[in-house]
mmCIF file of C-alpha atoms in Angstrom:
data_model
loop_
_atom_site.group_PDB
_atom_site.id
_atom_site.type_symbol
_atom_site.label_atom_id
_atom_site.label_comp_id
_atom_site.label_asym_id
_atom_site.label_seq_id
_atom_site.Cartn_x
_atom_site.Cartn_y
_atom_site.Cartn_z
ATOM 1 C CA UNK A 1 12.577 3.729 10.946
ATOM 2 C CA UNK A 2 12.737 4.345 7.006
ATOM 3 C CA UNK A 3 9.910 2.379 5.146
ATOM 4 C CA UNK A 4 10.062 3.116 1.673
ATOM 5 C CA UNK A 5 6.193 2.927 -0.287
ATOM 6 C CA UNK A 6 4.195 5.519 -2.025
ATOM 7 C CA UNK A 7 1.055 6.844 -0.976
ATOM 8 C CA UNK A 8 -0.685 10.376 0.569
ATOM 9 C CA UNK A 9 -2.825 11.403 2.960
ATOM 10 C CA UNK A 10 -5.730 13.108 1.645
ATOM 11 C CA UNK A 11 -7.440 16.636 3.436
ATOM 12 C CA UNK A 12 -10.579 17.673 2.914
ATOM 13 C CA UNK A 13 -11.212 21.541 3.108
ATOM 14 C CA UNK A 14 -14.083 22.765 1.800
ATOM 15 C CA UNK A 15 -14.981 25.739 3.196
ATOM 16 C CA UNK A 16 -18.105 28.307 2.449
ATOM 17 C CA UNK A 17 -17.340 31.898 2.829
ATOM 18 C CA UNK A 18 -20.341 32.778 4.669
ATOM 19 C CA UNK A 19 -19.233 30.004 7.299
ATOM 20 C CA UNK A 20 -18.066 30.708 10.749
ATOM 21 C CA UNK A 21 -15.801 29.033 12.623
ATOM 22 C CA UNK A 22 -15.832 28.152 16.668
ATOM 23 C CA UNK A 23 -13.951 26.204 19.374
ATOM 24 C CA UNK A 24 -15.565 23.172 20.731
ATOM 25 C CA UNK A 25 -15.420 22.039 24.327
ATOM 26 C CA UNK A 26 -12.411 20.107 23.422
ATOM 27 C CA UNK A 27 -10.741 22.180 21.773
ATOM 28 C CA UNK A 28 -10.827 21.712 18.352
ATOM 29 C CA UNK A 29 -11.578 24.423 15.747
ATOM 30 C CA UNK A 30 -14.792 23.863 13.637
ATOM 31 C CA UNK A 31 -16.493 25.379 10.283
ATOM 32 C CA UNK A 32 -20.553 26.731 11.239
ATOM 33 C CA UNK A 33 -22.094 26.283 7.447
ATOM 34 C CA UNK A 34 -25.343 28.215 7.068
ATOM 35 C CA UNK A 35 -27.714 25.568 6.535
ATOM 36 C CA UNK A 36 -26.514 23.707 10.492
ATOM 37 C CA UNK A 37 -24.172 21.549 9.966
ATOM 38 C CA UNK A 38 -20.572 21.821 10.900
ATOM 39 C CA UNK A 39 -17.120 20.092 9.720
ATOM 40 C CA UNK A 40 -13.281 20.358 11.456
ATOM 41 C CA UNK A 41 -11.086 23.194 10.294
ATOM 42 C CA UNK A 42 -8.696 22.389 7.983
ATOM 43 C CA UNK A 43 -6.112 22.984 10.381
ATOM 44 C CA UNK A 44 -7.563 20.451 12.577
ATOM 45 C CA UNK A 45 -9.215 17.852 10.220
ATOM 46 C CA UNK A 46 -8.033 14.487 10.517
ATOM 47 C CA UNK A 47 -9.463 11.800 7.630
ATOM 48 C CA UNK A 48 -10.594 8.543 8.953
ATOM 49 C CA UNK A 49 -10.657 6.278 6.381
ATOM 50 C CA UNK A 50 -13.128 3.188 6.887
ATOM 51 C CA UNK A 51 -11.049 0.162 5.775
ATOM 52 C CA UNK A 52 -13.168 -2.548 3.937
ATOM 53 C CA UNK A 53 -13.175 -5.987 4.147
ATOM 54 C CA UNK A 54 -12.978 -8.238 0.695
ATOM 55 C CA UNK A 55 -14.566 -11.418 1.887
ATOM 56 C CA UNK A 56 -12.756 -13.468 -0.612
ATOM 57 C CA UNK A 57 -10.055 -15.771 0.165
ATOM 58 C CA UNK A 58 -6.901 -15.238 -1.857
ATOM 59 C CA UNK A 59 -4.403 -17.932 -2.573
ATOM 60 C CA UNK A 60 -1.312 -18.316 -4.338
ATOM 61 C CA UNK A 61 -1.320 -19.865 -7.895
ATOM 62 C CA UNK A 62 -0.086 -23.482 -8.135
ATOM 63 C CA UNK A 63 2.273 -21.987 -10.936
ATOM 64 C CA UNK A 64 4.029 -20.279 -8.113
ATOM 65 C CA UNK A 65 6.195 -23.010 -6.802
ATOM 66 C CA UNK A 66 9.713 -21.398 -5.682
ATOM 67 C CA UNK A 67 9.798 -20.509 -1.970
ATOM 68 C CA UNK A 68 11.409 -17.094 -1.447
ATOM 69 C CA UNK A 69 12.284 -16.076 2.029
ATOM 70 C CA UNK A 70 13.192 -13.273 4.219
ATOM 71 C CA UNK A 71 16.224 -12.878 6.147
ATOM 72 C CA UNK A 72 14.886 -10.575 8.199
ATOM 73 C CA UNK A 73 11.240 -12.001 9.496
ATOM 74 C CA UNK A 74 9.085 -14.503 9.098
ATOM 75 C CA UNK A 75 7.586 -13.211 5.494
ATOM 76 C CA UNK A 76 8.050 -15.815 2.564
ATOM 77 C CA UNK A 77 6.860 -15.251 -0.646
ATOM 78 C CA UNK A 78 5.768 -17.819 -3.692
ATOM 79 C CA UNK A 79 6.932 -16.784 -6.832
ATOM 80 C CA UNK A 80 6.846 -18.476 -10.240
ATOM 81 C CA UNK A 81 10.341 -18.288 -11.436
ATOM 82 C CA UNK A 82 9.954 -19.028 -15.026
ATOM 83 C CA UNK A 83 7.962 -15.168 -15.224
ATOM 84 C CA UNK A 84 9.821 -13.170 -12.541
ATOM 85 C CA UNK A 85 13.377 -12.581 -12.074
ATOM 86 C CA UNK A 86 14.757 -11.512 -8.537
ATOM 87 C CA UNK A 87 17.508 -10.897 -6.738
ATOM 88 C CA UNK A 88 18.713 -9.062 -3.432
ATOM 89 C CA UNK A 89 18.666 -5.453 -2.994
ATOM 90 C CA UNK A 90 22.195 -3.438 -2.880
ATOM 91 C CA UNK A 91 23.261 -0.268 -1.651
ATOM 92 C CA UNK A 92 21.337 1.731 0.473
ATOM 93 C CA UNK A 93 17.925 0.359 -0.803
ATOM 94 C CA UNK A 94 15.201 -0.097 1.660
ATOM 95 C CA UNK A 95 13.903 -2.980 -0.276
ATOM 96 C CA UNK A 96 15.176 -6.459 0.887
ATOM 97 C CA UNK A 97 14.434 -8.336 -3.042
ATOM 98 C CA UNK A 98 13.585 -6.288 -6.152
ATOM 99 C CA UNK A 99 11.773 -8.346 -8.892
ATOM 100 C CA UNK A 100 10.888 -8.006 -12.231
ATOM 101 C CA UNK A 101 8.717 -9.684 -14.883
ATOM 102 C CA UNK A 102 10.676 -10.820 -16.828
ATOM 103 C CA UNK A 103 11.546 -8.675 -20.440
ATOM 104 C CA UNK A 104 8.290 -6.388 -19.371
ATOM 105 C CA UNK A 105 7.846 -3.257 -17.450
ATOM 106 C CA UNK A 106 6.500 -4.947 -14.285
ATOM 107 C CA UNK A 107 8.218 -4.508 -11.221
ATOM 108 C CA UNK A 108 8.169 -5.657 -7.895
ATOM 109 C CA UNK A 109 9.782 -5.252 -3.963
ATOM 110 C CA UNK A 110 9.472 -6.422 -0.622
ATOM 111 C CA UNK A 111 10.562 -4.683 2.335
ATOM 112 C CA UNK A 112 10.727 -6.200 5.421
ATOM 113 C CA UNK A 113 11.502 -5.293 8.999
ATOM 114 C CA UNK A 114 12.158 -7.160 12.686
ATOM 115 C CA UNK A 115 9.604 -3.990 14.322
ATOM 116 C CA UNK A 116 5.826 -5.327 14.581
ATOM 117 C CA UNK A 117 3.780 -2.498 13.531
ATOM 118 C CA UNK A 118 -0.304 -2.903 13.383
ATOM 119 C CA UNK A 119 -1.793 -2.765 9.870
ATOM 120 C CA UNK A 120 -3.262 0.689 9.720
ATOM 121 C CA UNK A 121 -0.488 2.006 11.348
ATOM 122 C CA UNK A 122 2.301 0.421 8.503
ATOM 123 C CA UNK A 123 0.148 1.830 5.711
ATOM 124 C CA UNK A 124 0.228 5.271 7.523
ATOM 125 C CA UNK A 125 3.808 5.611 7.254
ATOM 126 C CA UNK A 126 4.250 4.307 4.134
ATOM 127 C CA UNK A 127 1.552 7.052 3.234
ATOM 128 C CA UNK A 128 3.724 9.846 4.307
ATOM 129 C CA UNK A 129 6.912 8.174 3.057
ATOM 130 C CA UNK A 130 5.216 8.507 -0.056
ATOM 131 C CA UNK A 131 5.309 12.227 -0.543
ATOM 132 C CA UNK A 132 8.854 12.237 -0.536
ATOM 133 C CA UNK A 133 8.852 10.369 -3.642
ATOM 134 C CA UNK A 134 5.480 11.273 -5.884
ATOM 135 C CA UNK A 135 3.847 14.510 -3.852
ATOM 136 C CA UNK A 136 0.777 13.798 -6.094
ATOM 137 C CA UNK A 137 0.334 10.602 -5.247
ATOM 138 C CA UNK A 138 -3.066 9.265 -4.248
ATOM 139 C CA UNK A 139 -5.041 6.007 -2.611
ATOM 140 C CA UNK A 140 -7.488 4.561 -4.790
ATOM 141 C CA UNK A 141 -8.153 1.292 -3.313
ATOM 142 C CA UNK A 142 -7.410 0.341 0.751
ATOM 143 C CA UNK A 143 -9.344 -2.997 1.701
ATOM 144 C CA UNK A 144 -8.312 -5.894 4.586
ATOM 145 C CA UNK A 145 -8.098 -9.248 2.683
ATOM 146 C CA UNK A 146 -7.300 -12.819 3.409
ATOM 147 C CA UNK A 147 -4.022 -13.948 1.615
ATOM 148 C CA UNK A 148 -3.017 -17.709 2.305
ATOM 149 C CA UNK A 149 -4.972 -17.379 5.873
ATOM 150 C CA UNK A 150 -2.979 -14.267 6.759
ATOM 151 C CA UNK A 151 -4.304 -10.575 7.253
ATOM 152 C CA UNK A 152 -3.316 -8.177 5.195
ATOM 153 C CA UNK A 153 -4.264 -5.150 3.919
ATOM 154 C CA UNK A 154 -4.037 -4.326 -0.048
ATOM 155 C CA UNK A 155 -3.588 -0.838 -0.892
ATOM 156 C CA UNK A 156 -2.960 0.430 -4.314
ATOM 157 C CA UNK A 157 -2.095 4.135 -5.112
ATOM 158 C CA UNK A 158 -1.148 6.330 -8.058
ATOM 159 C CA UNK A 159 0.972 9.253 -8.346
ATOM 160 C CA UNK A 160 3.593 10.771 -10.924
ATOM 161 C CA UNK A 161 7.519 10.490 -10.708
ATOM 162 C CA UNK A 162 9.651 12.279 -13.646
ATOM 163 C CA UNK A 163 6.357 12.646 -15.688
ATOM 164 C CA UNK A 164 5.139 9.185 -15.621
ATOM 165 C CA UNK A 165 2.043 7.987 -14.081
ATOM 166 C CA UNK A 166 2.931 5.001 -12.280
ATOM 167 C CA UNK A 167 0.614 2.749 -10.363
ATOM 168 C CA UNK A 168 1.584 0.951 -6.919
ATOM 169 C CA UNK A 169 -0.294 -2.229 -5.627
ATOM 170 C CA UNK A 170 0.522 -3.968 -2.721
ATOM 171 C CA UNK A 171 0.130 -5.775 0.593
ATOM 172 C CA UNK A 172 0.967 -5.240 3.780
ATOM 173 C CA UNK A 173 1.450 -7.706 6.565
ATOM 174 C CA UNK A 174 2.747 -7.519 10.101
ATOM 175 C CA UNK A 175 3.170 -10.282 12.558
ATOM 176 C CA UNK A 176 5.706 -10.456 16.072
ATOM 177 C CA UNK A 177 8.301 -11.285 13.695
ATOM 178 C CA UNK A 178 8.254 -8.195 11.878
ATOM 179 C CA UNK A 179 6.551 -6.163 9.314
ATOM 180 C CA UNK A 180 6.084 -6.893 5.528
ATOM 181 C CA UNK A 181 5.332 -4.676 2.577
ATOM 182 C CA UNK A 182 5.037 -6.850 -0.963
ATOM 183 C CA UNK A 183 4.597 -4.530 -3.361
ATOM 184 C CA UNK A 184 4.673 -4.214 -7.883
ATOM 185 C CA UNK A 185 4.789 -0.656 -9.944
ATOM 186 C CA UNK A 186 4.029 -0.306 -13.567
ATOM 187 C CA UNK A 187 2.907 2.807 -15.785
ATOM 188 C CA UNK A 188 -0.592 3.261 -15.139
ATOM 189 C CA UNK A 189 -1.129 2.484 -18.557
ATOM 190 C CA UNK A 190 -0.346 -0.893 -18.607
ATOM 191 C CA UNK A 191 -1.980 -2.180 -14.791
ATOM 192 C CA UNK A 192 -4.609 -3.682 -16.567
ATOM 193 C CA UNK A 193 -2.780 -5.805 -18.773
ATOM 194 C CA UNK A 194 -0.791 -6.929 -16.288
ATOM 195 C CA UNK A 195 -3.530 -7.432 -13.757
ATOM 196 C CA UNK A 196 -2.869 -11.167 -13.640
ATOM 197 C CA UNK A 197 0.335 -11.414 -13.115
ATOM 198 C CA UNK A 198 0.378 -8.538 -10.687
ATOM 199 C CA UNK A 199 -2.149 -10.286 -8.021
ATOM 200 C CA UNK A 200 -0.224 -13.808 -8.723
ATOM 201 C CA UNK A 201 3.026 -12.196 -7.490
ATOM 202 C CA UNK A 202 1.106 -10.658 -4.572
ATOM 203 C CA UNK A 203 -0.819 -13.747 -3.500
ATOM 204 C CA UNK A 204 2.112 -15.792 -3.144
ATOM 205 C CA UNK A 205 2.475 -13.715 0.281
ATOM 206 C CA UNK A 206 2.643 -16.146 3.333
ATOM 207 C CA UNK A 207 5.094 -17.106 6.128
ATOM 208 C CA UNK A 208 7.666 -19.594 6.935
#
């Protein structure tokens, strides 16, 4: 299973010299700091993220009146058309629609998939799909939100591709009909002009 998004898993590894390390009763390796407290090894260390909850409810914009639908799940998405442009992906994309704002440098995708895959778990692999394509990529924002009564997480990350800072935000969705990842790229430069129009585009996520 390919799912193309860009993201990274961050390690945590700081280590005193003066620190010893011992094996636990399960196992796992573990850094003795002088002043009593202890951490994993970097070779074990596994980050768990706590995933917040925005208690806002997020809707999509009556300006976003054109139905788009998958072919491949349930996933639909509103869209105003007289701001974005879309069409199907070719080739050997992983993306099932690209879309664009129309005569900016605002861009979106969806990618969508017939395999049910919980929430944490989608982000995950889109995390280490990510290093393939920006190795210096980075979360900055991971919260659980309510988009048009669905569940979703919104995840936005930054990272560098060909020397320019680009900026991912997006949401992912996954129901028994499949798994959906709505997501819009930019320079980082220009994310907060086009904050609007990137959570517009985003909270016109919602099923048939």
């Amino acid at each position: 299973m390919k799912l193309a998004v860009t993201v990274i898993i961050l390690l945590l590894s700081i280590t005193s010299y003066a620190s010893q390390r011992a094996i636990t009763d399960t196992g796992e390796e573990v850094i003795l700091n002088n002043d009593g407290t202890w951490q994993l090894s970097s070779n074990n260390q596994k980050i768990l993220i706590k995933i917040g909850i925005n208690k806002n409810k997020f809707t999509k914009p009556k300006s976003s009146s054109f139905l788009l639908k998958s072919i491949k799940n349930n996933s639909a998405y509103w869209i105003n058309t007289n701001k974005w442009a879309f069409k199907k992906a070719t080739g050997n994309s992983e993306s099932e629609y690209g879309l664009q704002l129309k005569g900016k440098d605002l861009y979106g995708m969806t990618i969508a998939e017939g395999v049910e895959i919980e929430l944490e778990a989608l982000t995950d692999i889109a995390i280490s799909n990510a290093k393939n394509a920006a190795p210096d990529i980075k979360v900055v924002k991971k919260e659980y939100r309510m988009v048009n009564g669905k569940k979703v997480i919104y995840m936005e990350m930054r990272g560098t591709i060909k020397s320019i800072k680009f900026t991912y935000l997006g949401y992912y969705y996954s129901d028994k009909s499949g798994s959906t990842q709505l997501i819009t790229y930019t320079a980082t430069n220009l994310v907060e002009k086009y904050k609007s129009e990137i959570f517009d585009l985003l909270n016109g996520l919602t099923t048939k």
